[in-house]
PDB file of C-alpha atoms and ligand atoms in Angstrom:
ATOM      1  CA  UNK A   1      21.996 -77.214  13.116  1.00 75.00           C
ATOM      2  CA  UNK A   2      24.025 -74.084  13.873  1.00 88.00           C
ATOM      3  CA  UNK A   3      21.372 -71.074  14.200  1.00 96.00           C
ATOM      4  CA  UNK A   4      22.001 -67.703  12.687  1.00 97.00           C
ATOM      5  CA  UNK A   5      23.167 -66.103  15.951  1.00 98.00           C
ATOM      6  CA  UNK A   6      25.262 -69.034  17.609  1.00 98.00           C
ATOM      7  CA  UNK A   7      28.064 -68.265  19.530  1.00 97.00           C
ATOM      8  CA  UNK A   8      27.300 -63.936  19.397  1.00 98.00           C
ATOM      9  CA  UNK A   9      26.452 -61.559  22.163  1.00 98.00           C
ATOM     10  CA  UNK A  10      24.087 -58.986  22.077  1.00 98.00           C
ATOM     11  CA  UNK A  11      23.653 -56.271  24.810  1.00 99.00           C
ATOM     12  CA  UNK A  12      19.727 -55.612  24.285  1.00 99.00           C
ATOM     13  CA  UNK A  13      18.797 -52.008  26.333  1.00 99.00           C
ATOM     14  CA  UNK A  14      15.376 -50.833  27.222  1.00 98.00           C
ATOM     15  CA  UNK A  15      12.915 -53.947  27.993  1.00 98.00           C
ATOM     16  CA  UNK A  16      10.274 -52.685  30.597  1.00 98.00           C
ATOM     17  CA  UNK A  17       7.665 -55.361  30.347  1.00 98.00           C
ATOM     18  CA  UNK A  18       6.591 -58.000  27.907  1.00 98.00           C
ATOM     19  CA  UNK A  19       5.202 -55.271  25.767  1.00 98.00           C
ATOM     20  CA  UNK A  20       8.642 -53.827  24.889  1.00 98.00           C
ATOM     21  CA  UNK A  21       9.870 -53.276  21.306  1.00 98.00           C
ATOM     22  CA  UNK A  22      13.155 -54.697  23.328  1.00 98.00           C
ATOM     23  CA  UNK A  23      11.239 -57.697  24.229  1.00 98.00           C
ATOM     24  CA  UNK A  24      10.115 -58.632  20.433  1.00 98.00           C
ATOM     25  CA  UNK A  25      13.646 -58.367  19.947  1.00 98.00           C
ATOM     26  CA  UNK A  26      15.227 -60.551  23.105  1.00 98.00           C
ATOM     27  CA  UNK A  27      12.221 -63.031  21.758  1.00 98.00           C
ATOM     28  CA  UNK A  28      14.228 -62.634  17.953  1.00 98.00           C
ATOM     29  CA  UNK A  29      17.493 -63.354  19.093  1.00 98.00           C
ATOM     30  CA  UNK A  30      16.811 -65.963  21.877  1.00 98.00           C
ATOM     31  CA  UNK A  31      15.422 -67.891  19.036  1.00 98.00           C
ATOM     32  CA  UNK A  32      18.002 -67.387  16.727  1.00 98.00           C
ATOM     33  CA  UNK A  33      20.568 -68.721  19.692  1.00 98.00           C
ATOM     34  CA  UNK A  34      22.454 -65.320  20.720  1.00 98.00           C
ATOM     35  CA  UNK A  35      23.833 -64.728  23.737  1.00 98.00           C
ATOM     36  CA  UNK A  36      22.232 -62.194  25.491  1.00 98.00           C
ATOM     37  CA  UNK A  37      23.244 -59.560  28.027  1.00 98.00           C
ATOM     38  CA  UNK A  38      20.118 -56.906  29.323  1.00 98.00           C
ATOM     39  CA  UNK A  39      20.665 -53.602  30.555  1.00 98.00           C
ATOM     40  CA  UNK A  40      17.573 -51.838  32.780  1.00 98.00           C
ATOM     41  CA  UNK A  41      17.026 -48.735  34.345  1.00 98.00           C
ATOM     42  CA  UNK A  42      14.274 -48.804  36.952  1.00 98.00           C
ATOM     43  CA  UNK A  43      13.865 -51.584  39.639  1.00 98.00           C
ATOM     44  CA  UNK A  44      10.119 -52.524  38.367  1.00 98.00           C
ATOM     45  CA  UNK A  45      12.188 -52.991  34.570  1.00 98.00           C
ATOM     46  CA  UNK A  46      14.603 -55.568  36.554  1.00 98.00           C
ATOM     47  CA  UNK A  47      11.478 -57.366  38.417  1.00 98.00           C
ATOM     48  CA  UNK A  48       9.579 -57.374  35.218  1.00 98.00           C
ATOM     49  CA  UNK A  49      12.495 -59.010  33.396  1.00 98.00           C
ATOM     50  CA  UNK A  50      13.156 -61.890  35.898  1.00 98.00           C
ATOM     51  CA  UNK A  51       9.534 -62.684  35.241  1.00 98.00           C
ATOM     52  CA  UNK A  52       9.971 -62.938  31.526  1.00 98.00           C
ATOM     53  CA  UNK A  53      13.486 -65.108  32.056  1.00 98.00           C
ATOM     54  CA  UNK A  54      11.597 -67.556  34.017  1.00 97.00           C
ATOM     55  CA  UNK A  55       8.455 -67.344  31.525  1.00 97.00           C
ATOM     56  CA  UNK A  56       9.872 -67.630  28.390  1.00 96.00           C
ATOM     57  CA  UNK A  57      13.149 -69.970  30.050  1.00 96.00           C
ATOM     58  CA  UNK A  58      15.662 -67.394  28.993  1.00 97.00           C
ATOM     59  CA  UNK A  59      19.019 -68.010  30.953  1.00 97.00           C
ATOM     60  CA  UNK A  60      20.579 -64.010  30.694  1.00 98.00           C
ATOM     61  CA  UNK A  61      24.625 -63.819  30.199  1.00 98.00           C
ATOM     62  CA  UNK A  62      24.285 -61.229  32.183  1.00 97.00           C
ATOM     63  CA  UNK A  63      21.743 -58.071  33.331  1.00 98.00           C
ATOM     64  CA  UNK A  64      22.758 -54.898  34.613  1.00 98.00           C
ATOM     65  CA  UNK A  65      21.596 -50.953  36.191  1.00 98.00           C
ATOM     66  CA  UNK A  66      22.555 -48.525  33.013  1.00 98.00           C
ATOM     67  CA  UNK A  67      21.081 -45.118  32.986  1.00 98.00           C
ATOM     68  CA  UNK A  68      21.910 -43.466  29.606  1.00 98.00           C
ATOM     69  CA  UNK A  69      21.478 -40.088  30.906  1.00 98.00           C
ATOM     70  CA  UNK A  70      25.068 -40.519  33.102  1.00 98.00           C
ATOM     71  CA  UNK A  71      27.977 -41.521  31.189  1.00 98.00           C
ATOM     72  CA  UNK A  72      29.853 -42.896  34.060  1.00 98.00           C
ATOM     73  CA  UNK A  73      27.041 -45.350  34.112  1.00 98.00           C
ATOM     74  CA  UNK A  74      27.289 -46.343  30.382  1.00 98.00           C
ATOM     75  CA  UNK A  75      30.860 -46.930  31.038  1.00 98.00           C
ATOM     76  CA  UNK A  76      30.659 -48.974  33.641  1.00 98.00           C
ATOM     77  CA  UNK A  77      28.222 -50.947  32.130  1.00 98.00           C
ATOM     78  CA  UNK A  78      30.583 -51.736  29.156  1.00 98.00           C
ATOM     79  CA  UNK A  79      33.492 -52.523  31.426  1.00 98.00           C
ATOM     80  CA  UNK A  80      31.109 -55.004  33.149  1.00 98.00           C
ATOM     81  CA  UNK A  81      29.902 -56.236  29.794  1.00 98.00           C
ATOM     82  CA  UNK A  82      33.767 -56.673  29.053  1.00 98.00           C
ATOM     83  CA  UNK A  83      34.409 -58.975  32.429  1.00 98.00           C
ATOM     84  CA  UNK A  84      31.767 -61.349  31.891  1.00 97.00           C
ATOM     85  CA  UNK A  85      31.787 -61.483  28.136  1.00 98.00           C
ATOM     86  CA  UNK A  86      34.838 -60.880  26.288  1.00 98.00           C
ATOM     87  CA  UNK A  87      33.860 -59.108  23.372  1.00 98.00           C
ATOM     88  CA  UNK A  88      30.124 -57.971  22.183  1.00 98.00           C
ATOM     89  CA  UNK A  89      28.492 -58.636  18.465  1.00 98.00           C
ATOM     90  CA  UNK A  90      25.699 -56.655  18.753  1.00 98.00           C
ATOM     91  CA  UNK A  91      23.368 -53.650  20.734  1.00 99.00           C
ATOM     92  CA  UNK A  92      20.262 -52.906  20.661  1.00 99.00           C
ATOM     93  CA  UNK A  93      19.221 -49.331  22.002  1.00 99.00           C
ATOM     94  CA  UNK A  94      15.890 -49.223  21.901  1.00 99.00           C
ATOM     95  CA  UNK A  95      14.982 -46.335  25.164  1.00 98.00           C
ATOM     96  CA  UNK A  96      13.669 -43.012  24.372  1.00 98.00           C
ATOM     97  CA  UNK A  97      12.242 -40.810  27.143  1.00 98.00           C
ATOM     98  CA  UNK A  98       9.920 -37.217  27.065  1.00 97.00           C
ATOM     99  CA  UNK A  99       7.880 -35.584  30.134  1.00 96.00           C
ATOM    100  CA  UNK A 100       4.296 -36.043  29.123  1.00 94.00           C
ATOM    101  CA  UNK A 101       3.729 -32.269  28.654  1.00 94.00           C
ATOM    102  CA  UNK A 102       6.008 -32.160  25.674  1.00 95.00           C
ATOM    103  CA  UNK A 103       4.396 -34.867  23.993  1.00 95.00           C
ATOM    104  CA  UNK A 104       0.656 -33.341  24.001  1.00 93.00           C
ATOM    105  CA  UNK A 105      -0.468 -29.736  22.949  1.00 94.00           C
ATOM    106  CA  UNK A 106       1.291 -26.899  20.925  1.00 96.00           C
ATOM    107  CA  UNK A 107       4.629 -28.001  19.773  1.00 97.00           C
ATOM    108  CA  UNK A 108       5.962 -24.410  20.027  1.00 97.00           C
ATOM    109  CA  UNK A 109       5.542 -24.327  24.502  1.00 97.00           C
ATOM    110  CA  UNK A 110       7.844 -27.212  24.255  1.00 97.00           C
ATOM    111  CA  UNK A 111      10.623 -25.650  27.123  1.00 97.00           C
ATOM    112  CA  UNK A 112      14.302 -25.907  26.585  1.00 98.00           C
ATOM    113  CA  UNK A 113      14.906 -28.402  29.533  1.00 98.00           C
ATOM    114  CA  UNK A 114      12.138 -30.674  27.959  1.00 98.00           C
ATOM    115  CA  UNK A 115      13.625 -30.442  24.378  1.00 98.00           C
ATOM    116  CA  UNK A 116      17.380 -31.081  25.836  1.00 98.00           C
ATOM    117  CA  UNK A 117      15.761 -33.986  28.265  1.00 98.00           C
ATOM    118  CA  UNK A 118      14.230 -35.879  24.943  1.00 98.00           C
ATOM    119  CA  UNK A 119      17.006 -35.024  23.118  1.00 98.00           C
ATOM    120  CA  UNK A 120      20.004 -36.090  25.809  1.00 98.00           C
ATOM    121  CA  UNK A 121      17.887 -40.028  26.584  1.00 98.00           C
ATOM    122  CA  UNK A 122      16.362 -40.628  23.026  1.00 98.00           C
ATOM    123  CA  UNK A 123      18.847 -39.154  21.016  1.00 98.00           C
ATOM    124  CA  UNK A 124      22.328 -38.417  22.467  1.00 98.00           C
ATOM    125  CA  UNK A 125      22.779 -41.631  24.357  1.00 99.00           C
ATOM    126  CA  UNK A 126      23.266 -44.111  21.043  1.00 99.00           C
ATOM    127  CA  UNK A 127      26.692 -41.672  20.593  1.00 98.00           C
ATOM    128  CA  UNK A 128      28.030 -42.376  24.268  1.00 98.00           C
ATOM    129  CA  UNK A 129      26.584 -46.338  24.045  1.00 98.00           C
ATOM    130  CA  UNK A 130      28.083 -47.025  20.657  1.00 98.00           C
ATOM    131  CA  UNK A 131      31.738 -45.324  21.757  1.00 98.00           C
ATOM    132  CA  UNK A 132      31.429 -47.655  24.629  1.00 98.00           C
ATOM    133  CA  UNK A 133      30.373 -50.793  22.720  1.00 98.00           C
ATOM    134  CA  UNK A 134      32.761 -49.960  19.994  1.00 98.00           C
ATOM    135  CA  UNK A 135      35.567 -50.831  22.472  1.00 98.00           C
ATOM    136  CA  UNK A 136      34.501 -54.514  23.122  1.00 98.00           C
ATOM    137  CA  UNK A 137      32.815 -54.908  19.398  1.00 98.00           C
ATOM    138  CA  UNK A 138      36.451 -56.718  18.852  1.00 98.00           C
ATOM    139  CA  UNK A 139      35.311 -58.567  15.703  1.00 96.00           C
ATOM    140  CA  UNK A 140      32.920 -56.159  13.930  1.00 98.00           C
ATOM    141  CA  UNK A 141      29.309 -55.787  14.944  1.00 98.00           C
ATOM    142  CA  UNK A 142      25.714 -54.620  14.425  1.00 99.00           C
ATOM    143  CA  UNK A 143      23.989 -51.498  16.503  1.00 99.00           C
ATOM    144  CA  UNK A 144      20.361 -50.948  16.119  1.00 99.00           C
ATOM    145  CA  UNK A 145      18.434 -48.590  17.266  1.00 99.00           C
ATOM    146  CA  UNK A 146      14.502 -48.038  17.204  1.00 98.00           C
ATOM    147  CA  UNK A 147      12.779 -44.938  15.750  1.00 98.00           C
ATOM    148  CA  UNK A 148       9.630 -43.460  14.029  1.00 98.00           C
ATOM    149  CA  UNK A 149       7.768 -41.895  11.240  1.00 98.00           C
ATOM    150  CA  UNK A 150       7.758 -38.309  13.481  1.00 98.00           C
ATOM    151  CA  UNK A 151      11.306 -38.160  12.793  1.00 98.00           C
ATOM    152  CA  UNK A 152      10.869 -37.492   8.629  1.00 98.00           C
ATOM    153  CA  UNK A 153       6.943 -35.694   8.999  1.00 97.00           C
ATOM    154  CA  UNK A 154       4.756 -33.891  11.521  1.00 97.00           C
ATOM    155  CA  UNK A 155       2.937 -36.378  13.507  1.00 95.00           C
ATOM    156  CA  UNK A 156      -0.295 -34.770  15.656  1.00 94.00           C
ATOM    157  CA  UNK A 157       1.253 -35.059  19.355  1.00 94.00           C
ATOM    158  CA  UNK A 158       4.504 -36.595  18.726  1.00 96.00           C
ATOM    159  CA  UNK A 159       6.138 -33.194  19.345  1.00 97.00           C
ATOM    160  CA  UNK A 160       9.351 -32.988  20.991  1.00 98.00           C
ATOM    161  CA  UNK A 161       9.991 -36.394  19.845  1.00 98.00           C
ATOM    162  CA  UNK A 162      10.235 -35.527  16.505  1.00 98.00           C
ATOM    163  CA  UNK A 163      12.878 -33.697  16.229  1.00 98.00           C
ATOM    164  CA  UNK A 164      14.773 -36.112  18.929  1.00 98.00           C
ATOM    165  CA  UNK A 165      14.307 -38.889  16.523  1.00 98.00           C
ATOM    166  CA  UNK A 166      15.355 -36.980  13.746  1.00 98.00           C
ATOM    167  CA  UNK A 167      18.204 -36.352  15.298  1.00 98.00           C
ATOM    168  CA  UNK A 168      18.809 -39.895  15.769  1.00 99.00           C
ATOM    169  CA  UNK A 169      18.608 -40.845  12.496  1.00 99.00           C
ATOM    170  CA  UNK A 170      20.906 -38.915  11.196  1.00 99.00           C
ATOM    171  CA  UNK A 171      23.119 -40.000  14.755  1.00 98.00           C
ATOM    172  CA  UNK A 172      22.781 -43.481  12.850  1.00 99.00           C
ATOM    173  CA  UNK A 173      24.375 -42.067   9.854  1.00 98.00           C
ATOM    174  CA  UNK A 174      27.094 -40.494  11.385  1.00 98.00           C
ATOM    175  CA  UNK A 175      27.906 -43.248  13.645  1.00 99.00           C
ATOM    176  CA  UNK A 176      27.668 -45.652  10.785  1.00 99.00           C
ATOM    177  CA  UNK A 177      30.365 -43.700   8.859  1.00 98.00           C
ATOM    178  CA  UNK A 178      32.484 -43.370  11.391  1.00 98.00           C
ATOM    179  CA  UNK A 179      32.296 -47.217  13.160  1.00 98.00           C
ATOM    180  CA  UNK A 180      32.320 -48.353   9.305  1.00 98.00           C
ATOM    181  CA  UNK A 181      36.237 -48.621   9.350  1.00 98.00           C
ATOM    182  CA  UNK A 182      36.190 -51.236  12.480  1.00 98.00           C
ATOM    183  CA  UNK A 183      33.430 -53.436  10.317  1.00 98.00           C
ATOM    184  CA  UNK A 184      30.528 -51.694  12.805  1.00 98.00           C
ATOM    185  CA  UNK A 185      27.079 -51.467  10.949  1.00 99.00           C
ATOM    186  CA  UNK A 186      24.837 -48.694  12.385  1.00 99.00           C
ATOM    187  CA  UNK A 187      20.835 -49.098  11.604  1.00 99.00           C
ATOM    188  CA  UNK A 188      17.480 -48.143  12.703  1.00 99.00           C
ATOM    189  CA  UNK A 189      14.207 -49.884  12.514  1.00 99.00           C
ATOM    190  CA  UNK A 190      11.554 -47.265  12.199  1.00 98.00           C
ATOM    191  CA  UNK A 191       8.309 -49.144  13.595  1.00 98.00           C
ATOM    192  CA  UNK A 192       4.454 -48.214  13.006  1.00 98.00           C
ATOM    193  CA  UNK A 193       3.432 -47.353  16.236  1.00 97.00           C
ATOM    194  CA  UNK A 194       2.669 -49.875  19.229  1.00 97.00           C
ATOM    195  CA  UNK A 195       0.777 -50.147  22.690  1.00 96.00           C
ATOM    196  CA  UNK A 196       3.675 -50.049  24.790  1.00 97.00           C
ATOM    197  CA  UNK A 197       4.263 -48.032  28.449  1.00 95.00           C
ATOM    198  CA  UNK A 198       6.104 -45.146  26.337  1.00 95.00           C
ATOM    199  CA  UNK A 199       3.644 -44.910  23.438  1.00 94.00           C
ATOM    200  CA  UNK A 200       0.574 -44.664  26.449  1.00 89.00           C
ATOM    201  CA  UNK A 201       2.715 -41.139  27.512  1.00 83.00           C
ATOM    202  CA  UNK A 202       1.648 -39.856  23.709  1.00 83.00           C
ATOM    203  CA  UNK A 203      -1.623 -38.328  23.719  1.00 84.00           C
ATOM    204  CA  UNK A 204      -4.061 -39.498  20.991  1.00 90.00           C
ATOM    205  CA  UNK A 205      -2.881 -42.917  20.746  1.00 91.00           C
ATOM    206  CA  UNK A 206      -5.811 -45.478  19.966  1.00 91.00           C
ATOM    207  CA  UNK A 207      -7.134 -42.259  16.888  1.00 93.00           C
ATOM    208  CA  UNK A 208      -3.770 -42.896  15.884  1.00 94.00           C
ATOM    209  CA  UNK A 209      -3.607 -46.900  15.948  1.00 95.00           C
ATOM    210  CA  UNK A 210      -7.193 -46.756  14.379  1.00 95.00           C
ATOM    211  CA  UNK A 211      -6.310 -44.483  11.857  1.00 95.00           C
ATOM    212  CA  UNK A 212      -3.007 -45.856  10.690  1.00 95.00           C
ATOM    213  CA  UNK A 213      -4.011 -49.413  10.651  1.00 96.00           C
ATOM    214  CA  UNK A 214      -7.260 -47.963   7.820  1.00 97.00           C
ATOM    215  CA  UNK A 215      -4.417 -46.084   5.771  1.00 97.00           C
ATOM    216  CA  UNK A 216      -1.532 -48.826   5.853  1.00 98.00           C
ATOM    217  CA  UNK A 217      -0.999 -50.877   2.864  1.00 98.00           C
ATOM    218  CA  UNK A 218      -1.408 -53.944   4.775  1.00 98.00           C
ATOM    219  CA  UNK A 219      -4.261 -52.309   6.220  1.00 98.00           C
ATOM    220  CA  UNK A 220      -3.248 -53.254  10.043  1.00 98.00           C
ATOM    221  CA  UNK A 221      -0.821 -52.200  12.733  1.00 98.00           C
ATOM    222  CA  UNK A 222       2.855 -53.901  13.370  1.00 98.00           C
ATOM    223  CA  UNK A 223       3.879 -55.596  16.838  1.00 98.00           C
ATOM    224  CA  UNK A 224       6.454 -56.270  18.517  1.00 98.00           C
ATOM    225  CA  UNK A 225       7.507 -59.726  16.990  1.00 98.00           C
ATOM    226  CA  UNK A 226       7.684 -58.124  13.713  1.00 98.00           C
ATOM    227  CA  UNK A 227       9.983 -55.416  14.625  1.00 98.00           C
ATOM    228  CA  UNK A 228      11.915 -58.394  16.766  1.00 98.00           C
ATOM    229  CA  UNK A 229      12.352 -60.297  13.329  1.00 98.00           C
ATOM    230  CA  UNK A 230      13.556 -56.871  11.523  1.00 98.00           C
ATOM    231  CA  UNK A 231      15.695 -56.562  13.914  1.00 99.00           C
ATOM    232  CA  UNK A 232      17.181 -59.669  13.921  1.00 98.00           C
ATOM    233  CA  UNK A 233      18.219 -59.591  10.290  1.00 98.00           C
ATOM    234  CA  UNK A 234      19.968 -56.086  10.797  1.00 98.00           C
ATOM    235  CA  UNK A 235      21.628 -57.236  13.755  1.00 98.00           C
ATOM    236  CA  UNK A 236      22.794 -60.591  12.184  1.00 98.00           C
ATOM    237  CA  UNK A 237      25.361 -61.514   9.079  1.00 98.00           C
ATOM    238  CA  UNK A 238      22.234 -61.519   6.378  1.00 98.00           C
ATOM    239  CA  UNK A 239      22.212 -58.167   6.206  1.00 98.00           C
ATOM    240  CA  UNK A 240      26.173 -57.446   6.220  1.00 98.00           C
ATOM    241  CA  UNK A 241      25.944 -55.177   3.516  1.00 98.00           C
ATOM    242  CA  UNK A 242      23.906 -52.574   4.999  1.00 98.00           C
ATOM    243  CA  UNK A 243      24.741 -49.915   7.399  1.00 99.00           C
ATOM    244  CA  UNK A 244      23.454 -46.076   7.748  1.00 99.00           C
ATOM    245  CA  UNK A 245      19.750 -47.124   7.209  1.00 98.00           C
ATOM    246  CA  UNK A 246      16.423 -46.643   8.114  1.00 98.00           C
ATOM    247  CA  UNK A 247      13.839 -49.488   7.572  1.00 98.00           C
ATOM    248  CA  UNK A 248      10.346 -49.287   7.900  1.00 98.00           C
ATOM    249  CA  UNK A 249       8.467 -51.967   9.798  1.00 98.00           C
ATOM    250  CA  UNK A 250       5.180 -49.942   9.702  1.00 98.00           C
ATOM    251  CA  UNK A 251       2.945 -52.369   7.376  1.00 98.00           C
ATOM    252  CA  UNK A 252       4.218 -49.847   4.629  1.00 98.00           C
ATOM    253  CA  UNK A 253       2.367 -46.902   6.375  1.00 98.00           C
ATOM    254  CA  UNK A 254       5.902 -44.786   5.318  1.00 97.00           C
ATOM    255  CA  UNK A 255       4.882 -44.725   1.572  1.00 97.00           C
ATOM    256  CA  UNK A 256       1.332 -43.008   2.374  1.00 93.00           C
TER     257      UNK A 256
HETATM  258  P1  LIG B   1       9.035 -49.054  26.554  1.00 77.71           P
HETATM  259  O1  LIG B   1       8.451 -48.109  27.545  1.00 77.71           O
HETATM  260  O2  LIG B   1       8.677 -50.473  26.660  1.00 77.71           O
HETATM  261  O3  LIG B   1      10.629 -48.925  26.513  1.00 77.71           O
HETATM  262  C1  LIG B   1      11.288 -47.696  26.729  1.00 77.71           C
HETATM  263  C2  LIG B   1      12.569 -48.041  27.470  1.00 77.71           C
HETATM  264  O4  LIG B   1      13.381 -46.863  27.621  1.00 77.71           O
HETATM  265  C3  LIG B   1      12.317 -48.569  28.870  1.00 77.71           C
HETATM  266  O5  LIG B   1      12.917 -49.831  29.015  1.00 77.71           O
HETATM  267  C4  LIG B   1      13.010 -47.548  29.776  1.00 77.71           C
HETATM  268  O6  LIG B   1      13.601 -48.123  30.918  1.00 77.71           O
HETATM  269  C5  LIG B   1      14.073 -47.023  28.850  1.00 77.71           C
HETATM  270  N1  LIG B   1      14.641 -45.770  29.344  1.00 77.71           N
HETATM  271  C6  LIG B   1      14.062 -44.536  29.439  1.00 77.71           C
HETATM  272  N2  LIG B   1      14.917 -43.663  29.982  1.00 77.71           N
HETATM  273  C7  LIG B   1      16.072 -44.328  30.207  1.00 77.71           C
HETATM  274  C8  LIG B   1      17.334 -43.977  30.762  1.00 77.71           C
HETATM  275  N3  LIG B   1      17.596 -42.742  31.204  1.00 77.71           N
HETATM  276  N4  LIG B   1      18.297 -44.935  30.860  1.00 77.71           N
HETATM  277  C9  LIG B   1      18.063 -46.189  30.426  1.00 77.71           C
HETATM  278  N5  LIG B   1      16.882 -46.606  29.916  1.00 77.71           N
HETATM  279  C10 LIG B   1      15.902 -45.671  29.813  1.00 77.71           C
HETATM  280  O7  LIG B   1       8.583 -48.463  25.127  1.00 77.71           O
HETATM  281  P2  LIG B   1       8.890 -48.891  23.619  1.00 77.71           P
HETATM  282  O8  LIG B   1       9.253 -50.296  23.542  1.00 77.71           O
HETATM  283  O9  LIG B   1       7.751 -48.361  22.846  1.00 77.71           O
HETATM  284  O10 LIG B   1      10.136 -47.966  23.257  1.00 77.71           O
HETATM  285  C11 LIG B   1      11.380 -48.469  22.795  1.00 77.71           C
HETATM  286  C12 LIG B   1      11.889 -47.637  21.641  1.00 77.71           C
HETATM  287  O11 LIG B   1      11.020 -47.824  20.511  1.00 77.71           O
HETATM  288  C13 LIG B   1      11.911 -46.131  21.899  1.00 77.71           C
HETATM  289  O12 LIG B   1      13.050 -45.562  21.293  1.00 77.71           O
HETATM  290  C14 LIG B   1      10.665 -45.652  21.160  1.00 77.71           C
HETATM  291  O13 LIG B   1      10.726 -44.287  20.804  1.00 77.71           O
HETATM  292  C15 LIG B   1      10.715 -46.566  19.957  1.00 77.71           C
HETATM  293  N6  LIG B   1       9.488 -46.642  19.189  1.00 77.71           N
HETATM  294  C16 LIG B   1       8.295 -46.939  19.794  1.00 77.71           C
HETATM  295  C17 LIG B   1       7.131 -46.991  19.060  1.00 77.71           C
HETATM  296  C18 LIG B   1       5.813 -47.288  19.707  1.00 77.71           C
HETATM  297  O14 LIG B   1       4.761 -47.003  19.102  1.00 77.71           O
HETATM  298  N7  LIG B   1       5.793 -47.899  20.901  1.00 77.71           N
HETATM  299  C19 LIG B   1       7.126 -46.721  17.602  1.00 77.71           C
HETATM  300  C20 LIG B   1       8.428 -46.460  17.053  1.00 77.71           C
HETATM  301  C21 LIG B   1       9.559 -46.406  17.827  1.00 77.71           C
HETATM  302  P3  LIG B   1      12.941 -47.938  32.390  1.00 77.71           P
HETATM  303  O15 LIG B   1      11.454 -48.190  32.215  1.00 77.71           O
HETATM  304  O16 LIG B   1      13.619 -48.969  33.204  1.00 77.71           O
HETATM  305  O17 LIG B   1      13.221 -46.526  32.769  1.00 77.71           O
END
């Protein structure tokens, strides 16, 4: 039986360890029979992905060094992507990045450098990846990028990320207008928050997994699989219809 992503390629960016909201989402698509090409940044991300090939039997397209903060390295990446695979379906952008001191304490000693930092990794660089995957997306395709709740309310310790993610939400809208007219959909997932190596820089974190998990409709926190699956259907043809949205997988914390 065909699966639901035979036969596409999907560039999936920001996997660290098996506790990734990238992993859930390589997990996702392996299933569903993509293709799939990884992009890293730091050595320990490449080791820690070999491991998870061999572990979970994974055969990669392809892997490769991109650091979103350097646009000569998102180009080259694409123009790699190109050689070994033709054409792309789909991206996943799921990196954000804020020194710890901007993510704990009064919002208002946030410094410029910090703000620009969280706002250049976390927000900017879906504009300079989707330009670049726009030129191998030859056949339409899906980009989906991960945010949060901080980005629409105050969130105790979230601080410059807030704003960063705000910023990208309204990047997906933009994009998705504009990428609209070569059948590009532009989404984000915005997950309930998750034990990962990022989420361990934000101070407060098991108050705020304790806390959400009592308020949440479903009365419990999301993981990774979950936003994997969520993923999955924006990425793939059932949701072809939508573009320029923000879905909560958050065990319906959002309506709260
Ligand atoms: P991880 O730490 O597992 O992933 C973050 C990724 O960002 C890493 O793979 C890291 O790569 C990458 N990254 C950071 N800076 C750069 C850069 N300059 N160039 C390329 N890659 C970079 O954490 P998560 O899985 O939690 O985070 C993934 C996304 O999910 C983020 O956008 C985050 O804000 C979002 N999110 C997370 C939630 C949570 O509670 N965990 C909740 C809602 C959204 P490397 O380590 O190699 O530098």
């Amino acid at each position: 039986m065909t699966k639901l992503m035979s036969g596409k390629n999907v560039v999936v960016m920001g996997v660290a360890n098996d506790r990734s909201i990238a992993w859930g989402v390589a997990k996702s698509l392996h299933t569903a029979g993509a293709n799939l090409i990884f992009t890293y940044r730091k050595e320990r991300s490449y080791r820690k992905l070999c491991d998870l090939f061999s572990k979970f039997e994974i055969k990669p397209l392809h892997i490769l060094r991109c650091d979103v903060s350097d646009d000569e390295s998102i180009k080259n990446t694409f123009v790699e992507i190109k050689q070994i695979a033709g054409s792309i379906h789909g991206l996943v952008h799921s990196i954000a990045y804020a020194e710890k001191d901007d993510l704990q304490g009064e919002y208002f000693d946030t410094s410029r450098p910090g703000y620009l930092l969280a706002h250049s990794i976390s927000s900017y660089s879906l504009i300079a990846v989707a330009r670049e995957a726009q030129k191998i997306m030859t056949h339409g395709g899906s980009i989906v990028t991960q945010s949060y709740i901080g980005a629409e309310r105050f969130v105790e310790n979230y601080n410059v990320m807030g704003p960063a993610k705000a910023a990208l939400e309204a990047n997906v809208r933009y994009l998705a207008d504009n990428l609209g007219k070569y059948n590009i959909r532009v989404n984000a997932v915005s997950s309930g928050p998750i034990r990962t190596l990022l989420a361990k820089g934000t101070a407060g974190m098991n108050g705020l997994l304790r806390t959400r998990a009592e308020k949440a409709p479903l009365r419990r926190n999301v993981d990774q699989n979950e936003v994997g699956d969520a993923t999955l259907f924006l990425l793939s043809s059932l949701s072809r219809g939508i573009t320029g949205e923000v879905l909560h997988v958050d065990a319906g914390y959002h309506i709260r």
